[in-house]
Rosetta silent file (secondary structure, phi, psi, omega in degrees, C-alpha in Angstrom):
SEQUENCE: MEVQLDPKQFERWERIDGVIYDMTPSPSTEHQRIVGRLFRDISGYLKGKTCECFTAPFDVYLDGDKSGNYVQPDITVVCDPSKLRPHGCVGVPDMVVEVLSPATAYKDKTVKLRAYKAAGVREYWIVDPHHQIVEVYRLTDTNVFPTVHNKDETVTVSIFEGLDIDLRDIF
SCORE:     score description
SCORE:     0.000 S_00000001
   1 L     0.000  126.509  179.458  -68.586  -88.315  242.724 S_00000001
   2 L   -85.229  133.863  179.272  -65.684  -90.679  243.437 S_00000001
   3 L   -87.370  129.168  177.373  -65.660  -93.955  241.536 S_00000001
   4 L   -95.092  125.320  179.558  -65.049  -97.047  243.655 S_00000001
   5 L  -105.204  139.723  175.921  -63.035  -99.738  241.891 S_00000001
   6 L   -88.506  116.550 -178.775  -63.092 -103.383  242.822 S_00000001
   7 H   -56.712  -28.409 -178.823  -59.456 -104.615  242.963 S_00000001
   8 H   -65.342  -25.377 -179.504  -60.574 -108.081  241.860 S_00000001
   9 H   -70.564  -12.991 -179.490  -61.564 -106.743  238.439 S_00000001
  10 H  -102.892    0.870  178.752  -57.871 -106.031  237.783 S_00000001
  11 L   -72.986  144.518  176.863  -56.591 -109.469  238.738 S_00000001
  12 L  -128.308  142.844 -177.052  -55.067 -111.591  236.001 S_00000001
  13 E  -137.278  156.869  169.730  -54.541 -115.353  236.059 S_00000001
  14 E  -128.750  153.462  176.227  -53.135 -118.118  233.889 S_00000001
  15 E  -128.985  114.323 -177.997  -53.925 -121.827  234.064 S_00000001
  16 E  -125.929  124.245 -177.520  -51.186 -124.189  232.894 S_00000001
  17 L    51.750   38.401  176.860  -51.512 -127.953  233.313 S_00000001
  18 L    80.118   -2.794  179.963  -54.395 -127.335  235.687 S_00000001
  19 E   -97.310  131.470  179.459  -52.340 -125.084  237.984 S_00000001
  20 E   -88.661  129.653  178.077  -53.577 -121.507  238.544 S_00000001
  21 E  -117.929  127.525  177.665  -50.891 -118.789  238.427 S_00000001
  22 E   -76.933  132.107 -178.642  -51.516 -115.283  239.724 S_00000001
  23 L  -100.138   13.887  178.620  -50.321 -112.611  237.284 S_00000001
  24 L   -99.825  153.556    7.700  -50.186 -109.817  239.843 S_00000001
  25 L   -77.766  172.552  178.707  -48.628 -107.424  240.592 S_00000001
  26 L   -61.394  152.650  178.090  -48.912 -105.390  237.403 S_00000001
  27 L   -63.104  156.317  179.125  -45.815 -105.193  235.197 S_00000001
  28 L   -73.302  167.608  176.856  -43.318 -102.373  235.737 S_00000001
  29 H   -59.907  -43.967 -179.943  -43.050  -99.313  233.539 S_00000001
  30 H   -63.706  -40.442  175.902  -39.838 -100.668  231.970 S_00000001
  31 H   -56.733  -50.219 -178.484  -41.549 -103.990  231.262 S_00000001
  32 H   -66.568  -34.812  177.424  -44.400 -102.225  229.497 S_00000001
  33 H   -61.424  -45.822 -179.948  -41.987  -99.959  227.622 S_00000001
  34 H   -65.706  -44.542  176.946  -40.169 -103.023  226.217 S_00000001
  35 H   -57.398  -45.575 -179.227  -43.438 -104.773  225.337 S_00000001
  36 H   -61.766  -41.891 -179.694  -44.603 -101.636  223.526 S_00000001
  37 H   -68.069  -42.232  177.140  -41.396 -101.297  221.510 S_00000001
  38 H   -65.460  -43.079  177.846  -41.383 -104.945  220.479 S_00000001
  39 H   -59.045  -43.585  178.575  -45.058 -104.798  219.592 S_00000001
  40 H   -56.104  -48.803 -176.964  -44.412 -101.688  217.470 S_00000001
  41 H   -68.097  -44.866 -177.921  -41.672 -103.419  215.481 S_00000001
  42 H   -69.832  -47.408 -177.584  -43.451 -106.739  215.028 S_00000001
  43 H   -67.577  -32.775  176.044  -46.909 -105.328  214.263 S_00000001
  44 H   -62.557  -42.522  177.421  -45.404 -102.772  211.874 S_00000001
  45 H   -64.001  -37.779 -175.492  -43.781 -105.577  209.923 S_00000001
  46 H   -80.016   -8.504 -178.470  -47.040 -107.565  209.897 S_00000001
  47 L   -55.337  126.468  179.519  -49.152 -104.680  208.586 S_00000001
  48 L    84.134    1.019  179.028  -51.002 -105.875  205.493 S_00000001
  49 L  -105.170  172.010 -179.338  -50.074 -109.525  206.113 S_00000001
  50 L   -69.613  -36.205 -177.289  -52.221 -112.417  207.340 S_00000001
  51 L   -69.927  150.129  176.181  -50.491 -112.657  210.712 S_00000001
  52 E  -129.864  154.582 -177.385  -51.578 -110.467  213.620 S_00000001
  53 E  -119.361  135.578 -178.049  -49.841 -109.378  216.806 S_00000001
  54 E  -131.432  147.962  174.882  -51.553 -109.022  220.208 S_00000001
  55 E  -109.437  158.371  178.204  -50.436 -107.786  223.617 S_00000001
  56 L   -67.752  150.002    0.371  -51.515 -109.024  227.046 S_00000001
  57 L   -81.117  124.729  179.310  -54.004 -109.460  228.409 S_00000001
  58 L  -147.800  112.380 -175.317  -54.896 -111.779  225.532 S_00000001
  59 L   -73.575  134.579  176.891  -55.911 -115.352  226.359 S_00000001
  60 E  -124.029  116.065  178.835  -54.200 -118.152  224.444 S_00000001
  61 E   -97.659   92.430 -172.493  -55.701 -121.635  224.725 S_00000001
  62 L   -59.096  -36.265 -178.545  -52.755 -123.735  223.533 S_00000001
  63 L  -106.770   31.113 -176.805  -54.719 -126.989  223.404 S_00000001
  64 L    74.964 -158.606  179.504  -57.964 -125.454  222.217 S_00000001
  65 L   -89.960   11.221 -171.098  -60.810 -125.204  224.692 S_00000001
  66 L   -63.393  -47.397 -170.298  -60.334 -128.837  225.780 S_00000001
  67 L  -103.831  -14.330 -174.676  -58.659 -128.458  229.180 S_00000001
  68 L    83.479    1.421  176.299  -59.462 -124.921  230.257 S_00000001
  69 L   -77.580  141.693  176.018  -55.743 -124.127  230.350 S_00000001
  70 E  -154.711  154.995  176.553  -54.723 -120.738  229.024 S_00000001
  71 E  -125.335  163.729  176.670  -51.772 -118.366  229.082 S_00000001
  72 L  -130.534   78.530  179.666  -51.463 -114.619  228.615 S_00000001
  73 L   -62.592  156.809  176.378  -48.150 -113.946  226.864 S_00000001
  74 L   -63.111  -42.061  176.216  -46.861 -110.390  226.713 S_00000001
  75 E  -135.950  134.633  178.761  -46.922 -110.613  222.898 S_00000001
  76 E  -127.709  131.545  175.745  -48.658 -113.242  220.787 S_00000001
  77 E  -114.626  125.500 -178.526  -48.367 -113.600  217.005 S_00000001
  78 E  -122.282  124.080 -179.006  -51.072 -115.601  215.230 S_00000001
  79 L  -104.228   -8.415  178.033  -50.830 -116.364  211.510 S_00000001
  80 L  -108.683  102.237 -177.174  -53.949 -118.534  211.155 S_00000001
  81 H   -58.233  -21.835 -179.557  -57.023 -116.271  211.405 S_00000001
  82 H   -69.796  -13.649  178.145  -59.256 -119.288  212.090 S_00000001
  83 H   -84.340  -11.991 -176.163  -57.652 -119.538  215.555 S_00000001
  84 E   -86.608  131.728  178.568  -58.862 -116.078  216.576 S_00000001
  85 E  -129.343  167.987  178.084  -62.027 -115.804  218.636 S_00000001
  86 L   -58.257  -26.214 -177.448  -63.653 -112.915  220.503 S_00000001
  87 L  -101.025    7.019  177.212  -62.023 -114.179  223.731 S_00000001
  88 E   137.272 -149.284 -178.140  -58.490 -114.769  222.345 S_00000001
  89 E  -107.626  125.360  176.850  -56.549 -117.417  220.427 S_00000001
  90 E  -110.058  101.744 -175.014  -57.798 -121.003  220.413 S_00000001
  91 L   126.966 -176.637 -173.009  -54.869 -123.099  219.241 S_00000001
  92 L   -85.880  124.660  174.218  -51.145 -122.666  218.972 S_00000001
  93 L   -74.862  167.036 -178.820  -49.785 -119.219  218.069 S_00000001
  94 L   -84.675  -33.167 -178.681  -46.762 -118.924  215.791 S_00000001
  95 E  -144.801  143.145  177.733  -44.650 -116.732  218.053 S_00000001
  96 E  -134.089  140.036  175.514  -44.739 -115.784  221.715 S_00000001
  97 E  -125.283  130.052  173.243  -42.731 -113.160  223.595 S_00000001
  98 E  -120.099  129.396  174.034  -42.459 -112.989  227.371 S_00000001
  99 E   -99.816  123.424 -174.342  -40.741 -110.071  229.099 S_00000001
 100 L   -67.250  139.181  170.038  -39.430 -111.211  232.452 S_00000001
 101 L  -124.968  153.484  179.365  -40.733 -109.737  235.678 S_00000001
 102 L   -54.029  -36.227 -176.268  -39.452 -110.751  239.119 S_00000001
 103 L   -77.034  -19.192 -173.678  -42.805 -112.390  239.909 S_00000001
 104 L  -121.241   -4.053 -172.122  -43.008 -114.432  236.670 S_00000001
 105 H   -56.648  -48.244 -178.171  -39.409 -115.106  235.555 S_00000001
 106 H   -60.417  -46.455 -179.692  -39.174 -118.652  236.885 S_00000001
 107 H   -62.284  -42.455 -179.052  -42.518 -119.643  235.365 S_00000001
 108 H   -63.632  -35.431 -175.781  -41.646 -118.050  231.997 S_00000001
 109 H   -87.672  -10.227 -178.113  -38.301 -119.904  231.833 S_00000001
 110 L  -126.058  -73.537 -174.155  -39.617 -123.310  232.906 S_00000001
 111 H   -60.144  -48.887 -177.529  -43.358 -123.996  232.957 S_00000001
 112 H   -71.364  -38.435  176.589  -44.241 -121.812  229.987 S_00000001
 113 H   -57.016  -46.803  178.261  -41.200 -122.880  227.949 S_00000001
 114 H   -62.286  -43.174 -178.796  -42.277 -126.518  228.344 S_00000001
 115 H   -64.514  -43.268 -179.733  -45.905 -125.685  227.522 S_00000001
 116 H   -65.998  -41.417  179.347  -44.986 -123.689  224.406 S_00000001
 117 H   -65.278  -46.807 -179.219  -42.615 -126.405  223.171 S_00000001
 118 H   -62.088  -35.097 -177.847  -45.151 -129.185  223.800 S_00000001
 119 H   -76.455  -26.687 -179.307  -47.885 -127.224  222.025 S_00000001
 120 L   102.536   21.415  173.495  -45.747 -126.502  218.944 S_00000001
 121 L   -59.672  134.575 -174.249  -45.147 -122.737  219.170 S_00000001
 122 L   -76.608  -40.330 -177.465  -42.588 -122.044  216.447 S_00000001
 123 E  -141.228  133.806 -177.641  -40.596 -119.264  218.117 S_00000001
 124 E  -130.985  124.468  177.611  -40.423 -118.154  221.759 S_00000001
 125 E  -109.235  133.143  170.265  -38.552 -115.102  223.006 S_00000001
 126 E  -113.796  115.420 -176.419  -37.680 -114.497  226.637 S_00000001
 127 E  -102.112  124.401 -177.826  -36.695 -110.874  227.124 S_00000001
 128 E  -108.734   99.889 -178.271  -34.687 -110.070  230.254 S_00000001
 129 L   -64.412  -34.013 -176.965  -34.874 -106.317  231.004 S_00000001
 130 L   -66.835  -46.282 -179.397  -32.459 -106.547  233.949 S_00000001
 131 L   -92.962   -5.953 -179.665  -29.618 -108.186  231.986 S_00000001
 132 L    53.508   53.914  175.149  -30.721 -106.643  228.669 S_00000001
 133 E  -132.245  161.119  174.796  -30.654 -109.907  226.759 S_00000001
 134 E  -128.058  125.882  173.848  -33.088 -111.859  224.624 S_00000001
 135 E   -97.883  123.020 -178.762  -33.172 -115.653  224.586 S_00000001
 136 E  -109.872  118.428  176.713  -34.612 -116.943  221.319 S_00000001
 137 E  -105.117  121.196  171.732  -35.993 -120.475  221.273 S_00000001
 138 E   -97.735   94.639 -165.788  -36.821 -121.944  217.890 S_00000001
 139 L   -73.687  -10.488  176.391  -39.060 -124.618  219.322 S_00000001
 140 L   -87.322   -9.867  175.445  -39.476 -126.632  216.150 S_00000001
 141 L   -77.295  159.259  175.198  -35.714 -127.316  216.145 S_00000001
 142 L   -78.440  -19.947  178.617  -34.309 -130.324  217.958 S_00000001
 143 L   -71.555  124.484 -178.090  -31.882 -128.003  219.756 S_00000001
 144 L   -92.125   -4.360 -177.671  -33.348 -127.135  223.153 S_00000001
 145 L   -92.220  143.833 -179.950  -30.893 -124.339  223.875 S_00000001
 146 L   -80.816  162.062  165.734  -31.688 -120.722  223.052 S_00000001
 147 E   -93.233  127.523 -176.094  -29.660 -118.327  221.009 S_00000001
 148 E  -105.378  131.335 -178.514  -28.834 -115.452  223.361 S_00000001
 149 E  -121.614  138.731  178.254  -28.568 -111.886  222.071 S_00000001
 150 E   -95.445  175.907 -172.317  -27.331 -108.854  223.989 S_00000001
 151 L   -62.809  -14.259 -178.280  -28.603 -105.273  223.876 S_00000001
 152 L   -99.942    7.764 -175.801  -26.207 -104.293  221.066 S_00000001
 153 L  -106.558  165.812  171.575  -27.336 -106.941  218.581 S_00000001
 154 E  -110.029  132.101 -178.186  -29.987 -107.270  215.918 S_00000001
 155 E  -107.151  132.109  175.081  -32.197 -110.345  216.121 S_00000001
 156 E   -93.689  127.612  175.096  -33.761 -111.943  213.070 S_00000001
 157 L   -78.364  111.777 -170.525  -37.214 -113.416  213.634 S_00000001
 158 L   -66.238  -24.594 -176.457  -36.725 -116.776  211.951 S_00000001
 159 L   -86.205   -5.028  178.416  -40.378 -117.334  211.085 S_00000001
 160 L  -130.118  119.666  178.724  -40.622 -114.079  209.094 S_00000001
 161 L   -68.376  124.127  175.377  -38.337 -113.250  206.224 S_00000001
 162 L    90.509    4.532  177.250  -36.951 -109.746  206.610 S_00000001
 163 L   -98.980  104.658  178.324  -38.029 -109.032  210.193 S_00000001
 164 E  -116.860  133.192 -178.518  -34.947 -107.903  212.091 S_00000001
 165 E  -115.853  118.096  178.760  -35.243 -106.274  215.520 S_00000001
 166 E   -81.683  112.088 -175.823  -32.456 -103.985  216.672 S_00000001
 167 H   -67.566  -17.153  174.332  -32.236 -104.510  220.418 S_00000001
 168 H   -64.121  -27.174  178.158  -30.679 -101.057  220.848 S_00000001
 169 H   -85.098  -12.817 -177.792  -34.160  -99.737  220.010 S_00000001
 170 L   -95.133  -45.043 -179.995  -35.810 -102.109  222.505 S_00000001
 171 L   -89.695    0.000    0.000  -33.644 -101.658  225.605 S_00000001
């Protein structure tokens, strides 16, 4: 017996400032490979600690449930367990990572950057698989410019003492 799948059940959406964003098509293999490697390194470091790491699809309601806005970052780190609910994170996560895809790059670098900064996310990484760089935004700083790291560097996660990610292992 052949199983019939409804394509709509695989659709993913985000709502930012009341605007609905389609998250399709699905990420590429390379995108998922990078997400998996970063998740491995971050979650391994967090093992036994209060903070937890989640991969998309995982809904994050930056302003609580007030507006109905939510995002689905590639990787979300939450250090306050009271923000975790069965349907995702209600409140501001501590760290967010977005891996760029052609369909989402502009939104990740503009709309989401503004939303994460306004909400108070402490650290935001934009990973560019094509150029093999990582832009690190420390959003609690007054400096609005990222620190850019290339594929041959090691990046220190500023919000966690001792968490260094060797980008040679990511790209």
